[in-house]
Short mmCIF file of N, CA, C and O in Angstrom, two decimals:
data_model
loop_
_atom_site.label_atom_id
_atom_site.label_comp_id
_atom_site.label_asym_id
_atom_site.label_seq_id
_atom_site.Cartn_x
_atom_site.Cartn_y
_atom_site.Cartn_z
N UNK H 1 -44.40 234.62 128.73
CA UNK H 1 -43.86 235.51 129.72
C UNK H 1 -44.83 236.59 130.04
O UNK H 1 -45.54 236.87 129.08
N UNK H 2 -45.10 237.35 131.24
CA UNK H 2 -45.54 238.23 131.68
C UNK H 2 -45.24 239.56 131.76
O UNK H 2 -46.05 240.40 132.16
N UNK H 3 -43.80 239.89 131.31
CA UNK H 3 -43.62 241.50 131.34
C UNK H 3 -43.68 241.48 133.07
O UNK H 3 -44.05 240.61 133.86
N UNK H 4 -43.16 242.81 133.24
CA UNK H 4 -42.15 243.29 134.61
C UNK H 4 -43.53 242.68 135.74
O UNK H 4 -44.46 241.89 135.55
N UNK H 5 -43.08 243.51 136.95
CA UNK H 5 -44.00 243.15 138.15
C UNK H 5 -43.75 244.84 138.52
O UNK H 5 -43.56 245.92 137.94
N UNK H 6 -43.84 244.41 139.53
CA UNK H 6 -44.23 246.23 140.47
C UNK H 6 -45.37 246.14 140.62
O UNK H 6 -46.22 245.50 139.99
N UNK H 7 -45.45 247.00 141.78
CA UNK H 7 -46.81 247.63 142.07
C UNK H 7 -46.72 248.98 141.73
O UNK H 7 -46.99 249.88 142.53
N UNK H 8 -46.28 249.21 140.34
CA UNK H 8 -46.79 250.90 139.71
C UNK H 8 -47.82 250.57 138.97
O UNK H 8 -47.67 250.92 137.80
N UNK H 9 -48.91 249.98 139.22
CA UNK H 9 -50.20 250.16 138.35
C UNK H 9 -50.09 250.10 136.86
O UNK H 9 -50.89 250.63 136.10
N UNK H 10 -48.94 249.33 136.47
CA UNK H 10 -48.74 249.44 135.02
C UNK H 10 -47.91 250.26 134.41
O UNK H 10 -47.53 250.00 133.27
N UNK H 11 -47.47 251.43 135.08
CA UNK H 11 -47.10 252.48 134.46
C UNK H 11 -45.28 252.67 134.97
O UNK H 11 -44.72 252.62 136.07
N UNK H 12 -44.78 252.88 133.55
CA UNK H 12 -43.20 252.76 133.66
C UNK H 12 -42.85 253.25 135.16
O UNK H 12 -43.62 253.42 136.11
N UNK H 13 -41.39 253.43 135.06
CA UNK H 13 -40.90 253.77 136.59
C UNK H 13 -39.65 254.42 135.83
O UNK H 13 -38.49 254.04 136.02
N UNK H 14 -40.08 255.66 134.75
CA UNK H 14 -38.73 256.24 134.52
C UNK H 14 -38.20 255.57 133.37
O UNK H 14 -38.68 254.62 132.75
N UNK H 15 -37.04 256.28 133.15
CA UNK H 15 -35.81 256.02 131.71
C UNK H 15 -35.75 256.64 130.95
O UNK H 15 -36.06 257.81 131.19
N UNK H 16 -35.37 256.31 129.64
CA UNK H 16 -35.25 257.60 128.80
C UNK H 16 -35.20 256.48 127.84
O UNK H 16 -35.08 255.28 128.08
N UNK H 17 -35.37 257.26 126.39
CA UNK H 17 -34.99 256.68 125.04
C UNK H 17 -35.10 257.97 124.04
O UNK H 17 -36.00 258.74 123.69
N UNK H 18 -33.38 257.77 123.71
CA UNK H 18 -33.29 258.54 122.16
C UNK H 18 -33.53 257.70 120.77
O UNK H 18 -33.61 256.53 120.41
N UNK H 19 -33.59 258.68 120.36
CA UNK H 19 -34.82 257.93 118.90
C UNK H 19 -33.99 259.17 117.53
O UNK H 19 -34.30 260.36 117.43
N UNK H 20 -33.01 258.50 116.72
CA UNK H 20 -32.65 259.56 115.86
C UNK H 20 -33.79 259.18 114.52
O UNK H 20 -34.24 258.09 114.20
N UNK H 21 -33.99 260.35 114.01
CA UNK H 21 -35.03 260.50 112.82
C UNK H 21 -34.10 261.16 111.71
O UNK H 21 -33.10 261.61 112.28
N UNK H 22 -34.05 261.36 110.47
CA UNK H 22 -34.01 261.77 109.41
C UNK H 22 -33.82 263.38 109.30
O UNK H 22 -32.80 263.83 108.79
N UNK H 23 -35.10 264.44 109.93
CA UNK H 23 -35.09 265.29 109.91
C UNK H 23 -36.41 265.62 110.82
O UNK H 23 -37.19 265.03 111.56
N UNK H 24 -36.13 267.17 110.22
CA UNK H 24 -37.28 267.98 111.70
C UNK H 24 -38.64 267.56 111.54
O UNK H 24 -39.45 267.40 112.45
N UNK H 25 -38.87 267.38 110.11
CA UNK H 25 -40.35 267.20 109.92
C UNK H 25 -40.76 265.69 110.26
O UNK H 25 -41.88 265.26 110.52
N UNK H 26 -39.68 265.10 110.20
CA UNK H 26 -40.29 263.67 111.34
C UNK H 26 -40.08 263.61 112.44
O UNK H 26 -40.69 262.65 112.91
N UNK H 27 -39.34 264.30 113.41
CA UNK H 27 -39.18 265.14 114.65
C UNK H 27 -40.90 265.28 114.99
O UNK H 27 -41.64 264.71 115.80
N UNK H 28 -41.10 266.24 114.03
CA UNK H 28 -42.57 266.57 114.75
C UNK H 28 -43.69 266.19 114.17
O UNK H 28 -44.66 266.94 114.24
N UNK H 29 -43.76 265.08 113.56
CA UNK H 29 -44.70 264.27 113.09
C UNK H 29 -44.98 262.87 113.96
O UNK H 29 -46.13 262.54 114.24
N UNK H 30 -43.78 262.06 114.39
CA UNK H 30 -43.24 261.49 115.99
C UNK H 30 -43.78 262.21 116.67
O UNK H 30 -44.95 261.90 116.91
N UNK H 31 -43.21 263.58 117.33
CA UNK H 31 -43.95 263.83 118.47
C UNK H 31 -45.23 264.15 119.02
O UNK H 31 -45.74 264.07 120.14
N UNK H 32 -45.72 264.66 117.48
CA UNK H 32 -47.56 264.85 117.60
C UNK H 32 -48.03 263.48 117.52
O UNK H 32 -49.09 263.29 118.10
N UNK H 33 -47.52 262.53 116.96
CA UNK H 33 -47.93 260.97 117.13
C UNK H 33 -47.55 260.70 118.54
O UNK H 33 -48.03 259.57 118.63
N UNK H 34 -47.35 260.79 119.00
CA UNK H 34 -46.83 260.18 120.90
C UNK H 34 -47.84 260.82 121.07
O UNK H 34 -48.97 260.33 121.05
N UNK H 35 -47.45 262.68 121.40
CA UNK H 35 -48.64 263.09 122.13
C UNK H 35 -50.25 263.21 122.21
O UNK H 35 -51.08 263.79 122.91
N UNK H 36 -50.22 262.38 121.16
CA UNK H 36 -51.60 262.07 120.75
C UNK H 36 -52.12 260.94 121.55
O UNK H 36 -53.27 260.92 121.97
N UNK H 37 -51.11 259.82 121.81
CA UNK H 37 -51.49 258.68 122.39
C UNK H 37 -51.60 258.89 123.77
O UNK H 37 -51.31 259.96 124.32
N UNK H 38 -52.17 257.52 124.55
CA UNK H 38 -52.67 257.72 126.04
C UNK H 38 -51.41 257.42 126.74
O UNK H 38 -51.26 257.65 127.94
N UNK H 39 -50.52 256.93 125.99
CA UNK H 39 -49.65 256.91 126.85
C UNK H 39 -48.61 258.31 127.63
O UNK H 39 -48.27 258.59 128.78
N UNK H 40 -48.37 258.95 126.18
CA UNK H 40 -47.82 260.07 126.36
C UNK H 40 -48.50 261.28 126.56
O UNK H 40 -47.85 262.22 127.02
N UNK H 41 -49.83 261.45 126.27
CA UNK H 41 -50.53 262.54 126.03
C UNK H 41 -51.37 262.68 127.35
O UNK H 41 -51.11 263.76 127.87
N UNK H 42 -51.95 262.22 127.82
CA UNK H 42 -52.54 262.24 128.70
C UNK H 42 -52.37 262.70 129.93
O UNK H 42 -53.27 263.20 130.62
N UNK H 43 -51.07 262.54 130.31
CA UNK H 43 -50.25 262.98 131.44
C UNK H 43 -49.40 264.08 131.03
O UNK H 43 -48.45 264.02 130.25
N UNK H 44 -49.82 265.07 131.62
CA UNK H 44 -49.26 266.34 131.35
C UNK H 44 -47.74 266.46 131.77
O UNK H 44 -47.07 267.32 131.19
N UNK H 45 -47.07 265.59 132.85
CA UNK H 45 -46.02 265.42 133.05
C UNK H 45 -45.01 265.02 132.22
O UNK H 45 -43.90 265.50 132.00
N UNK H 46 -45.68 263.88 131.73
CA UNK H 46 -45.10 263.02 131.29
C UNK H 46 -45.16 263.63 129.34
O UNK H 46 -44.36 263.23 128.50
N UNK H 47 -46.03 264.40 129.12
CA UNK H 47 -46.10 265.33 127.85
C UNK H 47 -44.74 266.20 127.45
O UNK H 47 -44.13 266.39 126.39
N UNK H 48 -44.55 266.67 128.99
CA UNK H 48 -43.68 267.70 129.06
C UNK H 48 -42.06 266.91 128.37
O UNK H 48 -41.22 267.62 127.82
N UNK H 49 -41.92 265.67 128.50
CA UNK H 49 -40.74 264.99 128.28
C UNK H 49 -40.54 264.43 127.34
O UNK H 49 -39.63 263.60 127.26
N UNK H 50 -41.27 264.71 126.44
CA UNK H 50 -41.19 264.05 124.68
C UNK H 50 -40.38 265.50 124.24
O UNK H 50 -40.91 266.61 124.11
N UNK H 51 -38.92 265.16 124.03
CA UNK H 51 -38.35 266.03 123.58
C UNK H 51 -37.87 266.40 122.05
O UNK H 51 -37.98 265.28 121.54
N UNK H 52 -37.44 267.20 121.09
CA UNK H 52 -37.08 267.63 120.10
C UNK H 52 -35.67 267.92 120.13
O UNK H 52 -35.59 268.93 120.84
N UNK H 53 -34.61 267.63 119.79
CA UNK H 53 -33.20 267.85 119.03
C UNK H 53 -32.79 268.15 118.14
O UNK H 53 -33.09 267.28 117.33
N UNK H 54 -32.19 268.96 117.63
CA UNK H 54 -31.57 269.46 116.34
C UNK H 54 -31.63 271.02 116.55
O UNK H 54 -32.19 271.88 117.22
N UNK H 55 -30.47 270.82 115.29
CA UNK H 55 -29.67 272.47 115.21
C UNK H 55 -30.24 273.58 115.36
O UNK H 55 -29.84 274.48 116.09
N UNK H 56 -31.92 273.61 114.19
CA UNK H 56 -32.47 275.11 114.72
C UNK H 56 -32.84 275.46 115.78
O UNK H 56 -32.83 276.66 116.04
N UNK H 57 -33.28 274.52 116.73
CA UNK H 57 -33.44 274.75 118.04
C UNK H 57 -32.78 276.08 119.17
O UNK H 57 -31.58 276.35 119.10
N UNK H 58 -33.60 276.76 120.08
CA UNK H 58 -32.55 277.71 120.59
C UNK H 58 -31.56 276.64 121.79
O UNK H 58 -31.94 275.48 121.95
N UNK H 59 -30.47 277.08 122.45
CA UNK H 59 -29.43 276.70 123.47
C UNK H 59 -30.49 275.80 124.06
O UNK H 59 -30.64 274.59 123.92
N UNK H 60 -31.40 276.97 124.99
CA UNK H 60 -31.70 276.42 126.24
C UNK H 60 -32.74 275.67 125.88
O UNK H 60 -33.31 275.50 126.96
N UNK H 61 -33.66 274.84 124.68
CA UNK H 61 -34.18 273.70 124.77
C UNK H 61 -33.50 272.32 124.16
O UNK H 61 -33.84 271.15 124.28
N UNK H 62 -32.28 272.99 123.38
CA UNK H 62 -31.33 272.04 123.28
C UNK H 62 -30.85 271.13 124.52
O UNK H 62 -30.81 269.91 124.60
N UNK H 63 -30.50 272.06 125.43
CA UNK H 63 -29.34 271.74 126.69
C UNK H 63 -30.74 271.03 127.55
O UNK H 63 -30.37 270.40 128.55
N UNK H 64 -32.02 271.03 127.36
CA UNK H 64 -33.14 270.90 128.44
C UNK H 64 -32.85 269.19 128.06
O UNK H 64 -32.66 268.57 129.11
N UNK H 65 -32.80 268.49 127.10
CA UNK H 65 -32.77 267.43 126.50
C UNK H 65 -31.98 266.63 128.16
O UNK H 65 -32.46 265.66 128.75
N UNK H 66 -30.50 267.53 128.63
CA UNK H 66 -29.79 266.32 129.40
C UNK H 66 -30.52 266.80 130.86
O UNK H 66 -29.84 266.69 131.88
N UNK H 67 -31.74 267.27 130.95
CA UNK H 67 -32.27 267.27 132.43
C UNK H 67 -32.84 266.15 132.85
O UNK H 67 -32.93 265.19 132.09
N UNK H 68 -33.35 266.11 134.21
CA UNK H 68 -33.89 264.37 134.32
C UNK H 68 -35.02 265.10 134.41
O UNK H 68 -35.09 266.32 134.52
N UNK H 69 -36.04 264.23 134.35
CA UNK H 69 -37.63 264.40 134.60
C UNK H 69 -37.37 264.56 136.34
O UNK H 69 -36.29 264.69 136.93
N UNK H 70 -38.75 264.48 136.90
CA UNK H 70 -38.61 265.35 138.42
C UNK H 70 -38.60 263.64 138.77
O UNK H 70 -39.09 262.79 138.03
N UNK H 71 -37.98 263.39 139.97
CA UNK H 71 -38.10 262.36 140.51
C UNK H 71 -39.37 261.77 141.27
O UNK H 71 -40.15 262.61 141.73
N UNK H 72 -39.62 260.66 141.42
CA UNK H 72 -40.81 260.46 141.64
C UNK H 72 -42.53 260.04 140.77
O UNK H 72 -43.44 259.28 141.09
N UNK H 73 -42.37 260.76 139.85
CA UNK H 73 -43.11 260.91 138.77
C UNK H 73 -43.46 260.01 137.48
O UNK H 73 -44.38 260.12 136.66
N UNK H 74 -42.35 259.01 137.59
CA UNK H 74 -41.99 258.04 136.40
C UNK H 74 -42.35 258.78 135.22
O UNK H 74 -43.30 258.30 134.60
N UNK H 75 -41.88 259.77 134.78
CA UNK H 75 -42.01 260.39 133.62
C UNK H 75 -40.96 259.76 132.67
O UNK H 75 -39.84 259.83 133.18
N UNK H 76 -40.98 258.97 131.04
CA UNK H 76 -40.20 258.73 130.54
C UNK H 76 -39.11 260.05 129.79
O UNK H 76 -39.76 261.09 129.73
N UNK H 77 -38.43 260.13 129.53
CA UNK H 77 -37.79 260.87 128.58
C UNK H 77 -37.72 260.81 127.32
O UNK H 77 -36.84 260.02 126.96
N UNK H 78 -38.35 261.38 126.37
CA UNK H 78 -38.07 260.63 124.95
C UNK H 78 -37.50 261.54 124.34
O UNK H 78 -38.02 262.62 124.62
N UNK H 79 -36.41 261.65 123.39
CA UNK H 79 -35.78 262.55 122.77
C UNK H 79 -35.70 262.07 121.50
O UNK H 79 -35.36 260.90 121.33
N UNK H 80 -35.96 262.85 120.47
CA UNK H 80 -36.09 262.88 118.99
C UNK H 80 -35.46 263.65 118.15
O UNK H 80 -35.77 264.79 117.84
N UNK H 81 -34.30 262.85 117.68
CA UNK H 81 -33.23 264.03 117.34
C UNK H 81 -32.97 263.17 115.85
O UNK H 81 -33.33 262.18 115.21
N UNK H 82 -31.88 264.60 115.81
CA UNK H 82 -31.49 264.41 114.02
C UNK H 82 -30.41 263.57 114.29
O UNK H 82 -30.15 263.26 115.45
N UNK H 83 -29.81 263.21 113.41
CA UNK H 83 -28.46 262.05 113.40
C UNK H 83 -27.05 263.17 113.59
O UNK H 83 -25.91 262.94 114.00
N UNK H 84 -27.71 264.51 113.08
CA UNK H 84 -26.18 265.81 113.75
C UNK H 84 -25.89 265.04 115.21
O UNK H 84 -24.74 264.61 115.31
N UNK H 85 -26.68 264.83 116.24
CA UNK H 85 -26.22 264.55 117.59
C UNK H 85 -26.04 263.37 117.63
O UNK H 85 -25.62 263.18 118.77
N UNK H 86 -26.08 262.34 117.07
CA UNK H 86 -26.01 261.24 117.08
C UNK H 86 -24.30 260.65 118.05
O UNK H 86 -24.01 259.78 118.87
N UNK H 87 -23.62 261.72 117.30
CA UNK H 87 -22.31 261.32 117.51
C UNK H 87 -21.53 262.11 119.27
O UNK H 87 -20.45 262.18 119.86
N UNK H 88 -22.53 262.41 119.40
CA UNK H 88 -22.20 263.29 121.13
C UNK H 88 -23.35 263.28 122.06
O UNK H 88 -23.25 264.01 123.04
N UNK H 89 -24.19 262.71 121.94
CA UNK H 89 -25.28 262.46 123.11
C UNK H 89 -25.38 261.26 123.89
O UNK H 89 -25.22 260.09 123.51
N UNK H 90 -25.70 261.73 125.11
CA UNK H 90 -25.97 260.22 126.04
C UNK H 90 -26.69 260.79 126.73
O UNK H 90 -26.25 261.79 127.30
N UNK H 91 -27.96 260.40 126.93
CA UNK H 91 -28.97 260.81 128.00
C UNK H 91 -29.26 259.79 129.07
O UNK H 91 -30.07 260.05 129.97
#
């Protein structure tokens, strides 16, 4: 099989994926691993959307989690949360 078609040059067209982890320190051990890579790192847009979840967090980067990326942009969403949200999130 070949994987999708499009003419986006390879590069997603959007979505999201939550990803529950254990705790914070694999929260941000995940996310410095993404943003390290070319996929995620490179594109400053698309940087901006590797997100973090959990309790110590303040409100407003909690609540940033259910925004969409800007349209247009194929920015993925990735959210990396503790298993606390597990039971009330849908992005």
């Amino acid at each position: 099989g070949g994987g999708g078609g499009g003419g986006d040059g390879g590069r997603a067209l959007g979505g999201a994926a939550l990803v529950f982890l254990p705790g914070t320190r694999e929260i941000d051990d995940v996310r410095t691993a993404l943003l390290a890579s070319a996929a995620f790192g490179a594109d400053a847009t698309q940087a901006e959307w590797v997100l973090a979840l959990h309790g110590s967090l303040p409100p407003d980067e909690q609540r940033r989690v259910f925004a969409r990326p800007p349209g247009g942009g194929g920015a993925i969403k990735v959210v990396l949360a503790t298993n606390v949200a597990e039971t009330s999130i849908t992005i």
